[in-house]
Amino acid sequence: MIAETVCSAVSAAGLGIAVVTAYRKRFLAAARIAAYSLVPIGLVMTGTVQWLADTAFSPTAWAGFGVLGAAWLLFSTTRAVERRRGGTRKERREARAAGRREAVAPSASAPSLGPGARPATRPASAPRTESADDFSDIEAILKKHGI
């Protein structure tokens, strides 16, 4: 009941300010102030203020907010752990199975990488024209700035 009285007083004061603003020939601002001042009385008339007052003083409602907070905390913690481990249980199981398939054969003494894994000789090094071009670009920029 006190909340409804306060909201009504706030609306009445806001409408008074809107009238004064309209008297000063600032009609757009007066209309905006009137719109804002009608919101509290509209909330009272729809019953929203009563619902909020009942919720604010209800231990059951606060316990419900606590349960929602605990659920959110559990959810976010499990998501963080899941991201850190690298996915869901199914994805980890598939990754382990794929790792086993690519592992070394049990009787082999060295990894079975295949015959062409390493090149026997290195190719002859190409002339370094690319790096020279890179430095010429850098030199041009430095000259442009007088450095």
mmCIF file of C-alpha atoms in Angstrom:
data_model
loop_
_atom_site.group_PDB
_atom_site.id
_atom_site.type_symbol
_atom_site.label_atom_id
_atom_site.label_comp_id
_atom_site.label_asym_id
_atom_site.label_seq_id
_atom_site.Cartn_x
_atom_site.Cartn_y
_atom_site.Cartn_z
ATOM 1 C CA MET A 1 0.000 0.000 0.000
ATOM 2 C CA ILE A 2 2.866 2.364 0.709
ATOM 3 C CA ALA A 3 4.448 1.553 -2.658
ATOM 4 C CA GLU A 4 1.220 2.440 -4.468
ATOM 5 C CA THR A 5 1.018 5.758 -2.643
ATOM 6 C CA VAL A 6 4.635 6.599 -3.471
ATOM 7 C CA CYS A 7 4.137 5.710 -7.141
ATOM 8 C CA SER A 8 1.008 7.863 -7.307
ATOM 9 C CA ALA A 9 2.848 10.803 -5.735
ATOM 10 C CA VAL A 10 5.750 10.424 -8.159
ATOM 11 C CA SER A 11 3.333 10.399 -11.098
ATOM 12 C CA ALA A 12 1.491 13.467 -9.827
ATOM 13 C CA ALA A 13 4.775 15.348 -9.319
ATOM 14 C CA GLY A 14 5.960 14.360 -12.790
ATOM 15 C CA LEU A 15 2.727 15.564 -14.372
ATOM 16 C CA GLY A 16 3.096 18.859 -12.482
ATOM 17 C CA ILE A 17 6.620 19.282 -13.852
ATOM 18 C CA ALA A 18 5.296 18.490 -17.337
ATOM 19 C CA VAL A 19 2.650 21.214 -17.007
ATOM 20 C CA VAL A 20 5.283 23.757 -15.946
ATOM 21 C CA THR A 21 7.511 22.701 -18.852
ATOM 22 C CA ALA A 22 4.616 23.048 -21.304
ATOM 23 C CA TYR A 23 3.865 26.526 -19.876
ATOM 24 C CA ARG A 24 7.443 27.469 -20.841
ATOM 25 C CA LYS A 25 6.632 26.509 -24.461
ATOM 26 C CA ARG A 26 8.803 23.386 -24.440
ATOM 27 C CA PHE A 27 6.077 21.012 -25.590
ATOM 28 C CA LEU A 28 8.298 18.155 -26.756
ATOM 29 C CA ALA A 29 10.109 17.993 -23.419
ATOM 30 C CA ALA A 30 6.784 18.311 -21.577
ATOM 31 C CA ALA A 31 5.328 15.367 -23.498
ATOM 32 C CA ARG A 32 8.406 13.282 -22.708
ATOM 33 C CA ILE A 33 8.229 14.139 -18.985
ATOM 34 C CA ALA A 34 4.519 13.301 -18.943
ATOM 35 C CA ALA A 35 5.229 9.922 -20.546
ATOM 36 C CA TYR A 36 7.863 9.101 -17.927
ATOM 37 C CA SER A 37 5.618 10.242 -15.092
ATOM 38 C CA LEU A 38 2.755 7.998 -16.215
ATOM 39 C CA VAL A 39 4.915 4.838 -15.951
ATOM 40 C CA PRO A 40 4.747 4.443 -12.127
ATOM 41 C CA ILE A 41 0.947 4.804 -11.993
ATOM 42 C CA GLY A 42 0.661 2.348 -14.886
ATOM 43 C CA LEU A 43 2.756 -0.173 -12.957
ATOM 44 C CA VAL A 44 0.486 0.256 -9.934
ATOM 45 C CA MET A 45 -2.636 -0.212 -12.041
ATOM 46 C CA THR A 46 -1.342 -3.420 -13.661
ATOM 47 C CA GLY A 47 -0.416 -4.958 -10.311
ATOM 48 C CA THR A 48 3.299 -5.105 -11.046
ATOM 49 C CA VAL A 49 4.174 -3.063 -7.955
ATOM 50 C CA GLN A 50 2.167 -5.383 -5.713
ATOM 51 C CA TRP A 51 3.849 -8.424 -7.258
ATOM 52 C CA LEU A 52 7.303 -6.892 -6.753
ATOM 53 C CA ALA A 53 6.490 -6.019 -3.142
ATOM 54 C CA ASP A 54 5.249 -9.551 -2.494
ATOM 55 C CA THR A 55 8.367 -10.990 -4.099
ATOM 56 C CA ALA A 56 10.767 -8.704 -2.238
ATOM 57 C CA PHE A 57 9.439 -9.711 1.172
ATOM 58 C CA SER A 58 8.910 -13.402 0.448
ATOM 59 C CA PRO A 59 11.512 -15.850 1.810
ATOM 60 C CA THR A 60 10.342 -18.430 -0.716
ATOM 61 C CA ALA A 61 11.054 -16.063 -3.593
ATOM 62 C CA TRP A 62 14.559 -15.337 -2.269
ATOM 63 C CA ALA A 63 15.190 -19.069 -1.864
ATOM 64 C CA GLY A 64 14.093 -19.491 -5.484
ATOM 65 C CA PHE A 65 16.588 -16.822 -6.578
ATOM 66 C CA GLY A 66 19.258 -18.696 -4.605
ATOM 67 C CA VAL A 67 18.399 -21.965 -6.360
ATOM 68 C CA LEU A 68 18.534 -20.226 -9.746
ATOM 69 C CA GLY A 69 21.923 -18.764 -8.838
ATOM 70 C CA ALA A 70 23.247 -22.182 -7.811
ATOM 71 C CA ALA A 71 21.993 -23.705 -11.068
ATOM 72 C CA TRP A 72 23.683 -20.955 -13.072
ATOM 73 C CA LEU A 73 26.921 -21.444 -11.117
ATOM 74 C CA LEU A 74 26.899 -25.208 -11.752
ATOM 75 C CA PHE A 75 26.150 -24.732 -15.418
ATOM 76 C CA SER A 76 28.902 -22.180 -15.990
ATOM 77 C CA THR A 77 31.438 -24.230 -14.009
ATOM 78 C CA THR A 78 30.752 -27.382 -15.992
ATOM 79 C CA ARG A 79 30.986 -25.448 -19.268
ATOM 80 C CA ALA A 80 34.343 -23.984 -18.244
ATOM 81 C CA VAL A 81 35.709 -27.408 -17.287
ATOM 82 C CA GLU A 82 34.391 -28.907 -20.516
ATOM 83 C CA ARG A 83 36.112 -26.226 -22.589
ATOM 84 C CA ARG A 84 39.340 -26.703 -20.700
ATOM 85 C CA ARG A 85 39.353 -30.461 -21.248
ATOM 86 C CA GLY A 86 38.636 -30.093 -24.930
ATOM 87 C CA GLY A 87 35.011 -30.924 -25.564
ATOM 88 C CA THR A 88 32.344 -33.352 -24.507
ATOM 89 C CA ARG A 89 32.903 -36.898 -23.330
ATOM 90 C CA LYS A 90 32.017 -38.261 -26.760
ATOM 91 C CA GLU A 91 34.565 -35.970 -28.459
ATOM 92 C CA ARG A 92 37.309 -36.964 -26.005
ATOM 93 C CA ARG A 93 36.537 -40.655 -26.539
ATOM 94 C CA GLU A 94 36.752 -40.218 -30.314
ATOM 95 C CA ALA A 95 40.041 -38.344 -29.985
ATOM 96 C CA ARG A 96 41.523 -41.129 -27.836
ATOM 97 C CA ALA A 97 40.387 -43.770 -30.335
ATOM 98 C CA ALA A 98 41.893 -41.790 -33.218
ATOM 99 C CA GLY A 99 45.147 -41.445 -31.275
ATOM 100 C CA ARG A 100 45.326 -45.185 -30.765
ATOM 101 C CA ARG A 101 44.813 -45.839 -34.460
ATOM 102 C CA GLU A 102 47.713 -43.566 -35.378
ATOM 103 C CA ALA A 103 50.039 -44.969 -32.734
ATOM 104 C CA VAL A 104 53.177 -47.031 -33.328
ATOM 105 C CA ALA A 105 52.659 -50.689 -34.125
ATOM 106 C CA PRO A 106 53.380 -52.900 -31.055
ATOM 107 C CA SER A 107 56.184 -54.911 -32.684
ATOM 108 C CA ALA A 108 57.947 -51.955 -34.281
ATOM 109 C CA SER A 109 61.043 -50.467 -32.704
ATOM 110 C CA ALA A 110 60.638 -47.110 -34.443
ATOM 111 C CA PRO A 111 57.599 -45.142 -35.469
ATOM 112 C CA SER A 112 56.141 -46.332 -38.736
ATOM 113 C CA LEU A 113 56.073 -43.027 -40.566
ATOM 114 C CA GLY A 114 56.477 -44.435 -44.045
ATOM 115 C CA PRO A 115 59.272 -44.229 -46.589
ATOM 116 C CA GLY A 116 58.870 -40.627 -47.743
ATOM 117 C CA ALA A 117 58.497 -38.828 -44.432
ATOM 118 C CA ARG A 118 61.910 -37.087 -44.482
ATOM 119 C CA PRO A 119 63.666 -35.855 -47.584
ATOM 120 C CA ALA A 120 67.130 -37.371 -48.015
ATOM 121 C CA THR A 121 68.715 -34.167 -49.236
ATOM 122 C CA ARG A 122 67.783 -30.583 -48.817
ATOM 123 C CA PRO A 123 66.859 -28.671 -51.932
ATOM 124 C CA ALA A 124 69.236 -25.963 -53.011
ATOM 125 C CA SER A 125 68.383 -22.688 -51.342
ATOM 126 C CA ALA A 126 66.597 -20.251 -53.587
ATOM 127 C CA PRO A 127 68.044 -16.784 -54.084
ATOM 128 C CA ARG A 128 66.795 -14.351 -51.498
ATOM 129 C CA THR A 129 65.016 -11.942 -53.775
ATOM 130 C CA GLU A 130 61.917 -11.876 -51.598
ATOM 131 C CA SER A 131 63.795 -10.625 -48.556
ATOM 132 C CA ALA A 132 65.560 -8.003 -50.657
ATOM 133 C CA ASP A 133 62.177 -6.801 -51.895
ATOM 134 C CA ASP A 134 60.922 -6.652 -48.307
ATOM 135 C CA PHE A 135 63.867 -4.513 -47.248
ATOM 136 C CA SER A 136 63.433 -2.183 -50.207
ATOM 137 C CA ASP A 137 59.837 -1.587 -49.136
ATOM 138 C CA ILE A 138 60.974 -0.862 -45.607
ATOM 139 C CA GLU A 139 63.698 1.477 -46.872
ATOM 140 C CA ALA A 140 61.152 3.345 -48.997
ATOM 141 C CA ILE A 141 58.892 3.827 -45.981
ATOM 142 C CA LEU A 142 61.778 5.042 -43.830
ATOM 143 C CA LYS A 143 62.914 7.491 -46.538
ATOM 144 C CA LYS A 144 59.365 8.764 -46.873
ATOM 145 C CA HIS A 145 59.321 9.622 -43.178
ATOM 146 C CA GLY A 146 62.821 11.105 -43.305
ATOM 147 C CA ILE A 147 64.479 8.469 -41.185
#
